[in-house]
Amino acid sequence: MPIDFKNSGERYAQRAKRRKTNIILNTLIVIVIILIILVGSYIFFGGDNNKDQASEVSNAKDTTQSEEVKEPKDKNEKTTDDEKSDDDDSEKDEPIETESDEPNVEKVIKDPSWKPIGTEQASGHQSSYNMGTVDWNEKLSAAAYAVGISVDNMTPWWVEGGSDREKEAILTVSEKVAGSDVYRVYIEWVDGEGWKPTEVKKLIENDKKQ
């Protein structure tokens, strides 16, 4: 029986073609599956990352806004505290006036802001009650400073020592204008800094006028 080489060759070619087609199809299927896996992974994991990033951005934005809101509040609180502190300091520096039951004394004045007036007595302090001396003039300056008038416009009616004549003095003074208020000024010596007012009494009448 003769062999039909022609038919055999066609069948072989067809089988080879089918195998080639199957290989191509299988390869495409594998590629599609890989692409599906990659896309799915990107959607699943990438979506979570985007959410995390969006959450981080949102949190950062909220934190920034919170800090921006908090900062003006802190500034306002600081300003309020500073104003309160200034008010407290102002109240502490205001003169304190109290009515008095003492004979011939209308009121007593004390001012926390009073300070020593300074001194030219560099070689040491020596209290003097003689007119024209350095210490005498500094006593008058301290009294004028306490009552708020100039030395040139002030009449010293009486100057005497306190319980310690070296470190305490009492001056009765008034303005030179007739009918002016009369004050009794108490001063004390501060080493190296000069005479400092400690108390002023406004008198009802001048008990040192001669």
Short mmCIF file of C-alpha atoms in Angstrom, two decimals, residues 125-139 159-161 165-167:
data_model
loop_
_atom_site.label_atom_id
_atom_site.label_comp_id
_atom_site.label_asym_id
_atom_site.label_seq_id
_atom_site.Cartn_x
_atom_site.Cartn_y
_atom_site.Cartn_z
CA HIS A 125 27.48 111.27 105.28
CA GLN A 126 27.36 113.79 108.08
CA SER A 127 23.91 115.06 108.95
CA SER A 128 23.76 118.84 109.24
CA TYR A 129 21.04 121.23 110.42
CA ASN A 130 22.95 124.35 109.44
CA MET A 131 21.54 126.34 106.54
CA GLY A 132 23.59 126.27 103.33
CA THR A 133 25.50 123.05 103.99
CA VAL A 134 25.42 120.21 101.48
CA ASP A 135 23.41 117.96 103.75
CA TRP A 136 20.96 120.77 104.60
CA ASN A 137 20.33 121.43 100.92
CA GLU A 138 19.84 117.73 100.23
CA LYS A 139 17.28 117.53 103.04
CA VAL A 159 13.81 121.26 110.22
CA GLU A 160 14.57 118.83 113.04
CA GLY A 161 16.10 115.43 113.60
CA ARG A 165 19.36 112.60 114.05
CA GLU A 166 22.06 111.23 111.77
CA LYS A 167 19.71 109.15 109.64
#
